[in-house]
Amino acid sequence: MTDASIYPVPAEWKTKAKVDAARYAQLHGRSLADPGGFWLEQARRLDWIKRPEIAGDWSFDEKDFHINWFADGKLNVAANCIDRHLATRGDQTAIIWEPDDPAEQPRRYTYAQLHKEVCRFANVLKAAGAKKGDRVTIYMPMIPEAAFALLACARIGAIHSVVFGGFSPDALAGRIQDCDSTIVVTADEGRRGGKKVPLKANVDQAAPLCPSLEKVVVVRATGGGVDMEPGRDAWYHDLAGMVADECPPEPMGAEDPLFILYTSGSTGKPKGVLHTSGGYLLWASLTHEMVFDYRPGQIYWCAADIGWVTGHSYIVYGPLANGATTLMYEGVPNWPSASRIWEVVDRHQVEILYTAPTALRALMKEGDDFVAKTSRKSLKLLGTVGEPINPEAWRWYHEVVGEGRCPIVDTWWQTETGGAMITPLPGAVDLKPGSATKPFFGIEPQLVDGEGHLLSGATEGNLVIARSWPGQMRTVWGDHARFFQTYFSTYPGKYFTGDGCRRDEDGYYWITGRVDDVINVSGHRMGTAEVESALVLHGKVAEAAVVGMPHDIKGQGIYAYVTLNANCEASEDLRSELKQWVRTEIGPIATPDAIQFAPGLPKTRSGKIMRRILRKIAEGDVSSLGDTSTLADPSVVDDLVANRVA
Ligand code: 6R9
């Protein structure tokens, strides 16, 4: 590591930041040495109905497997995000909403207005039959009502399950069925980059597949025409007109569920990651304040979608728990032009911007002029999340976007972790482009080899977390055995992240990417098995194997090897048809970038597909395929190499 690749904490951050290097060392040290004391103290940042007297109570061992935090505490998450701010900042803006189309006016909600909106939404859900513990699926565009819906669930103790608006009717149906949702909240249509997304029509397709579903509440967003099924469907505005705008928050145990969020894993079926109330909110709020050095009054923008965990923790729960002004953006980064993000920054005087490397790479490609013609003077801090950021994109973000003045917090975390885990604190840690740097308070990362041996010093291995933290997921909805199996059985006694990681001589962590069968496409997790299942559903496909391949913008692209049924012809038309097929089955983000027709796949004699070989071929690295002698038919490899899709 040369000095040129280290970006020291700027002088004014050293003195003004909430946490400097000495304080970080002290707090991190104490969080590990006295976790009970440390976390009970931190828990005071929340507004408890009953303050907890116990912090973590957990064991990762199979015999005694359990994870609880603040279990004797009682609180309501929505009251923490809204009610407790009313006395001090009722008239402060809580949410700024920036519409897809820049010609339209933004909307603003103060905390007092947010209170009314959320109470009304909560009463609508109650009127639709929702009770504490019921599951409510939220399939919404990025409009303020999406945030209201989350908070309304939290207010009445219903468990929300947000399904990304880009998912297909089938994917939506699977997620409604898995948790037996009784209510779906949706909108007539969504908008993204000037295009309409038929959300209600998708719900209509999914609904017949979902026996648990009783009510569909439809928010009017675009005014586009939709079919309403009498008895099942109701307009939000009709119901809202009939209910009060006061709704007492439901007292919840700290370990009562807050939400389910489905995420891809190594197997075909998405997992319902369950987060609970107290520990999750504490984690979202503490990390939001410390990682972004957030101060009341600052305009903060996390440019994620509410359909992903980043939107949950860093658009809604973390910022609102901290009384922040959080910006919600309906659109995409490159429409109507590649200046859009920077224009929104200027329009709202955004001080903190948090986005994904894939968006940065896409904008970087358009050239610096789109950035240079905007001011960006308001920006003080930049953040990234979702995938490893390549140093080139990091430097562009730092030099061109931030004009060298803004630290970049590269935050490594997962749906499962609830919030940031390995991340710089901007006043405390010198930055190295591409490294998520150091662990947050309470986090003890370790690197292990394939056999689970602990590796020390500068080294590379599999990233595990050696102890529980408050924001940790608590179970896979409906399948606790799968929770243990997925995360705690590979390296007994430790949480396995599924990521590979390098630690350098300064103790900095560098995430190298997934080591399981998950690929990271534009910061979105895709299980290769999910794409494979979708492909084999097609009548002409006998078998499919999917791997990641390097992609300039997306980070990783999807490369599919497809074996056709006997007497089916490979053709360009079939290739496009299969791409469209996967798009319809799962959603646009799962569309394969390359499809190679393969008469045979490389299998071991026991029938296991050797993905290592398929990955190498997809990467174009055919000189080092390694040992192929254990294959049942080594000759298939020559055919695969010869017919690689460039
Ligand atoms: C928050 C979120 C989690 C996976 C994770 C890792 C990758 C996320 C990263 C990063 C390198 C970062 N990842 N942040 N890799 N540096 N700063 O993205 O959650 O959608 O569950 O994805 O994303 O591979 O395991 P999720």
Short mmCIF file of N, CA, C and O in Angstrom, two decimals, residues 81-135:
data_model
loop_
_atom_site.label_atom_id
_atom_site.label_comp_id
_atom_site.label_asym_id
_atom_site.label_seq_id
_atom_site.Cartn_x
_atom_site.Cartn_y
_atom_site.Cartn_z
N CYS A 81 -39.85 6.97 15.81
CA CYS A 81 -39.50 7.66 14.56
C CYS A 81 -40.31 8.95 14.38
O CYS A 81 -39.97 9.75 13.52
N ILE A 82 -41.41 9.09 15.13
CA ILE A 82 -42.28 10.25 14.89
C ILE A 82 -42.65 10.97 16.19
O ILE A 82 -42.22 12.10 16.43
N ASP A 83 -43.43 10.31 17.03
CA ASP A 83 -44.07 10.99 18.17
C ASP A 83 -43.08 11.71 19.08
O ASP A 83 -43.34 12.81 19.54
N ARG A 84 -41.94 11.05 19.32
CA ARG A 84 -41.04 11.67 20.28
C ARG A 84 -40.36 12.93 19.76
O ARG A 84 -39.73 13.67 20.50
N HIS A 85 -40.47 13.17 18.44
CA HIS A 85 -39.89 14.40 17.89
C HIS A 85 -40.89 15.55 17.87
O HIS A 85 -40.52 16.67 17.57
N LEU A 86 -42.18 15.24 18.13
CA LEU A 86 -43.21 16.26 17.92
C LEU A 86 -42.99 17.50 18.76
O LEU A 86 -43.14 18.62 18.27
N ALA A 87 -42.63 17.31 20.01
CA ALA A 87 -42.48 18.46 20.91
C ALA A 87 -41.31 19.35 20.48
O ALA A 87 -41.40 20.58 20.51
N THR A 88 -40.22 18.74 20.05
CA THR A 88 -39.03 19.53 19.74
C THR A 88 -38.94 19.95 18.28
O THR A 88 -38.38 21.00 17.96
N ARG A 89 -39.42 19.10 17.35
CA ARG A 89 -39.28 19.46 15.95
C ARG A 89 -40.49 19.07 15.12
O ARG A 89 -40.34 18.60 13.98
N GLY A 90 -41.68 19.33 15.68
CA GLY A 90 -42.90 19.03 14.94
C GLY A 90 -42.98 19.75 13.61
O GLY A 90 -43.52 19.21 12.63
N ASP A 91 -42.41 20.96 13.52
CA ASP A 91 -42.51 21.73 12.29
C ASP A 91 -41.31 21.56 11.36
O ASP A 91 -41.21 22.19 10.32
N GLN A 92 -40.37 20.73 11.78
CA GLN A 92 -39.22 20.47 10.91
C GLN A 92 -39.61 19.46 9.84
O GLN A 92 -40.43 18.57 10.06
N THR A 93 -39.00 19.58 8.65
CA THR A 93 -39.30 18.61 7.59
C THR A 93 -38.72 17.25 7.95
O THR A 93 -37.53 17.14 8.28
N ALA A 94 -39.56 16.25 7.89
CA ALA A 94 -39.11 14.87 8.12
C ALA A 94 -38.75 14.22 6.78
O ALA A 94 -37.69 13.63 6.63
N ILE A 95 -39.68 14.35 5.82
CA ILE A 95 -39.47 13.71 4.51
C ILE A 95 -39.59 14.74 3.40
O ILE A 95 -40.55 15.51 3.36
N ILE A 96 -38.59 14.78 2.53
CA ILE A 96 -38.69 15.53 1.28
C ILE A 96 -38.86 14.50 0.19
O ILE A 96 -38.07 13.55 0.12
N TRP A 97 -39.86 14.67 -0.63
CA TRP A 97 -40.06 13.71 -1.72
C TRP A 97 -39.77 14.38 -3.05
O TRP A 97 -40.35 15.42 -3.37
N GLU A 98 -38.86 13.80 -3.80
CA GLU A 98 -38.49 14.32 -5.12
C GLU A 98 -39.08 13.39 -6.18
O GLU A 98 -38.74 12.22 -6.24
N PRO A 99 -40.01 13.90 -7.00
CA PRO A 99 -40.69 13.04 -7.97
C PRO A 99 -39.79 12.61 -9.13
O PRO A 99 -38.75 13.22 -9.37
N ASP A 100 -40.23 11.60 -9.83
CA ASP A 100 -39.51 11.09 -11.00
C ASP A 100 -39.24 12.21 -12.01
O ASP A 100 -38.14 12.36 -12.51
N ASP A 101 -40.28 12.97 -12.27
CA ASP A 101 -40.20 14.00 -13.31
C ASP A 101 -39.79 15.34 -12.69
O ASP A 101 -40.53 15.91 -11.88
N PRO A 102 -38.63 15.86 -13.08
CA PRO A 102 -38.14 17.10 -12.45
C PRO A 102 -39.05 18.30 -12.68
O PRO A 102 -38.95 19.29 -11.96
N ALA A 103 -39.96 18.20 -13.67
CA ALA A 103 -40.88 19.32 -13.92
C ALA A 103 -41.95 19.41 -12.84
O ALA A 103 -42.60 20.43 -12.69
N GLU A 104 -42.14 18.32 -12.09
CA GLU A 104 -43.14 18.34 -11.01
C GLU A 104 -42.55 18.88 -9.72
O GLU A 104 -41.34 18.88 -9.53
N GLN A 105 -43.44 19.30 -8.83
CA GLN A 105 -42.99 19.87 -7.56
C GLN A 105 -42.67 18.79 -6.52
O GLN A 105 -43.40 17.82 -6.41
N PRO A 106 -41.60 18.98 -5.77
CA PRO A 106 -41.34 18.07 -4.65
C PRO A 106 -42.43 18.22 -3.60
O PRO A 106 -43.14 19.24 -3.58
N ARG A 107 -42.57 17.23 -2.74
CA ARG A 107 -43.48 17.35 -1.60
C ARG A 107 -42.67 17.30 -0.32
O ARG A 107 -41.62 16.67 -0.27
N ARG A 108 -43.18 17.96 0.72
CA ARG A 108 -42.50 17.97 2.01
C ARG A 108 -43.47 17.63 3.12
O ARG A 108 -44.61 18.08 3.10
N TYR A 109 -43.04 16.84 4.08
CA TYR A 109 -43.87 16.52 5.25
C TYR A 109 -43.09 16.86 6.51
O TYR A 109 -41.96 16.38 6.67
N THR A 110 -43.69 17.65 7.37
CA THR A 110 -43.06 17.90 8.66
C THR A 110 -43.32 16.68 9.55
O THR A 110 -44.13 15.82 9.23
N TYR A 111 -42.63 16.64 10.70
CA TYR A 111 -42.89 15.54 11.63
C TYR A 111 -44.35 15.54 12.08
O TYR A 111 -44.96 14.47 12.23
N ALA A 112 -44.93 16.74 12.26
CA ALA A 112 -46.34 16.79 12.68
C ALA A 112 -47.25 16.23 11.57
O ALA A 112 -48.18 15.47 11.84
N GLN A 113 -46.95 16.58 10.33
CA GLN A 113 -47.74 16.03 9.22
C GLN A 113 -47.53 14.53 9.06
O GLN A 113 -48.47 13.77 8.82
N LEU A 114 -46.28 14.12 9.23
CA LEU A 114 -45.97 12.68 9.13
C LEU A 114 -46.78 11.90 10.17
O LEU A 114 -47.30 10.82 9.89
N HIS A 115 -46.88 12.48 11.36
CA HIS A 115 -47.65 11.85 12.43
C HIS A 115 -49.09 11.60 11.98
O HIS A 115 -49.62 10.49 12.09
N LYS A 116 -49.70 12.62 11.42
CA LYS A 116 -51.10 12.48 10.96
C LYS A 116 -51.22 11.44 9.85
O LYS A 116 -52.11 10.60 9.85
N GLU A 117 -50.30 11.53 8.88
CA GLU A 117 -50.36 10.60 7.73
C GLU A 117 -50.21 9.15 8.19
O GLU A 117 -50.91 8.26 7.71
N VAL A 118 -49.27 8.93 9.09
CA VAL A 118 -49.00 7.56 9.53
C VAL A 118 -50.15 7.04 10.40
O VAL A 118 -50.55 5.88 10.28
N CYS A 119 -50.68 7.90 11.25
CA CYS A 119 -51.83 7.48 12.06
C CYS A 119 -53.00 7.11 11.16
O CYS A 119 -53.66 6.09 11.36
N ARG A 120 -53.25 7.95 10.15
CA ARG A 120 -54.36 7.67 9.26
C ARG A 120 -54.13 6.35 8.52
O ARG A 120 -55.02 5.51 8.41
N PHE A 121 -52.91 6.17 8.05
CA PHE A 121 -52.59 4.93 7.33
C PHE A 121 -52.77 3.73 8.26
O PHE A 121 -53.29 2.67 7.86
N ALA A 122 -52.37 3.90 9.51
CA ALA A 122 -52.49 2.81 10.48
C ALA A 122 -53.96 2.46 10.69
O ALA A 122 -54.34 1.28 10.75
N ASN A 123 -54.79 3.48 10.77
CA ASN A 123 -56.22 3.23 10.95
C ASN A 123 -56.84 2.57 9.71
O ASN A 123 -57.75 1.75 9.83
N VAL A 124 -56.35 2.93 8.54
CA VAL A 124 -56.82 2.27 7.32
C VAL A 124 -56.46 0.78 7.36
O VAL A 124 -57.27 -0.08 7.06
N LEU A 125 -55.23 0.49 7.78
CA LEU A 125 -54.82 -0.93 7.86
C LEU A 125 -55.68 -1.67 8.88
O LEU A 125 -56.10 -2.80 8.65
N LYS A 126 -55.95 -1.01 10.00
CA LYS A 126 -56.81 -1.64 11.01
C LYS A 126 -58.19 -1.91 10.43
O LYS A 126 -58.75 -2.99 10.61
N ALA A 127 -58.72 -0.90 9.72
CA ALA A 127 -60.05 -1.07 9.13
C ALA A 127 -60.05 -2.22 8.11
O ALA A 127 -61.05 -2.91 7.94
N ALA A 128 -58.90 -2.43 7.48
CA ALA A 128 -58.80 -3.54 6.52
C ALA A 128 -58.57 -4.87 7.23
O ALA A 128 -58.42 -5.90 6.59
N GLY A 129 -58.48 -4.82 8.55
CA GLY A 129 -58.40 -6.06 9.33
C GLY A 129 -57.05 -6.37 9.93
O GLY A 129 -56.89 -7.41 10.57
N ALA A 130 -56.05 -5.50 9.73
CA ALA A 130 -54.70 -5.82 10.22
C ALA A 130 -54.62 -5.71 11.74
O ALA A 130 -55.13 -4.76 12.33
N LYS A 131 -53.98 -6.69 12.35
CA LYS A 131 -53.74 -6.70 13.79
C LYS A 131 -52.27 -6.95 14.06
O LYS A 131 -51.53 -7.37 13.16
N LYS A 132 -51.88 -6.74 15.31
CA LYS A 132 -50.52 -7.04 15.74
C LYS A 132 -50.12 -8.45 15.29
O LYS A 132 -50.89 -9.40 15.47
N GLY A 133 -48.95 -8.56 14.66
CA GLY A 133 -48.44 -9.86 14.24
C GLY A 133 -48.86 -10.29 12.84
O GLY A 133 -48.25 -11.18 12.26
N ASP A 134 -49.90 -9.63 12.27
CA ASP A 134 -50.30 -9.97 10.90
C ASP A 134 -49.24 -9.49 9.91
O ASP A 134 -48.56 -8.50 10.16
N ARG A 135 -49.16 -10.17 8.77
CA ARG A 135 -48.20 -9.75 7.75
C ARG A 135 -48.89 -8.91 6.68
O ARG A 135 -49.95 -9.26 6.17
#
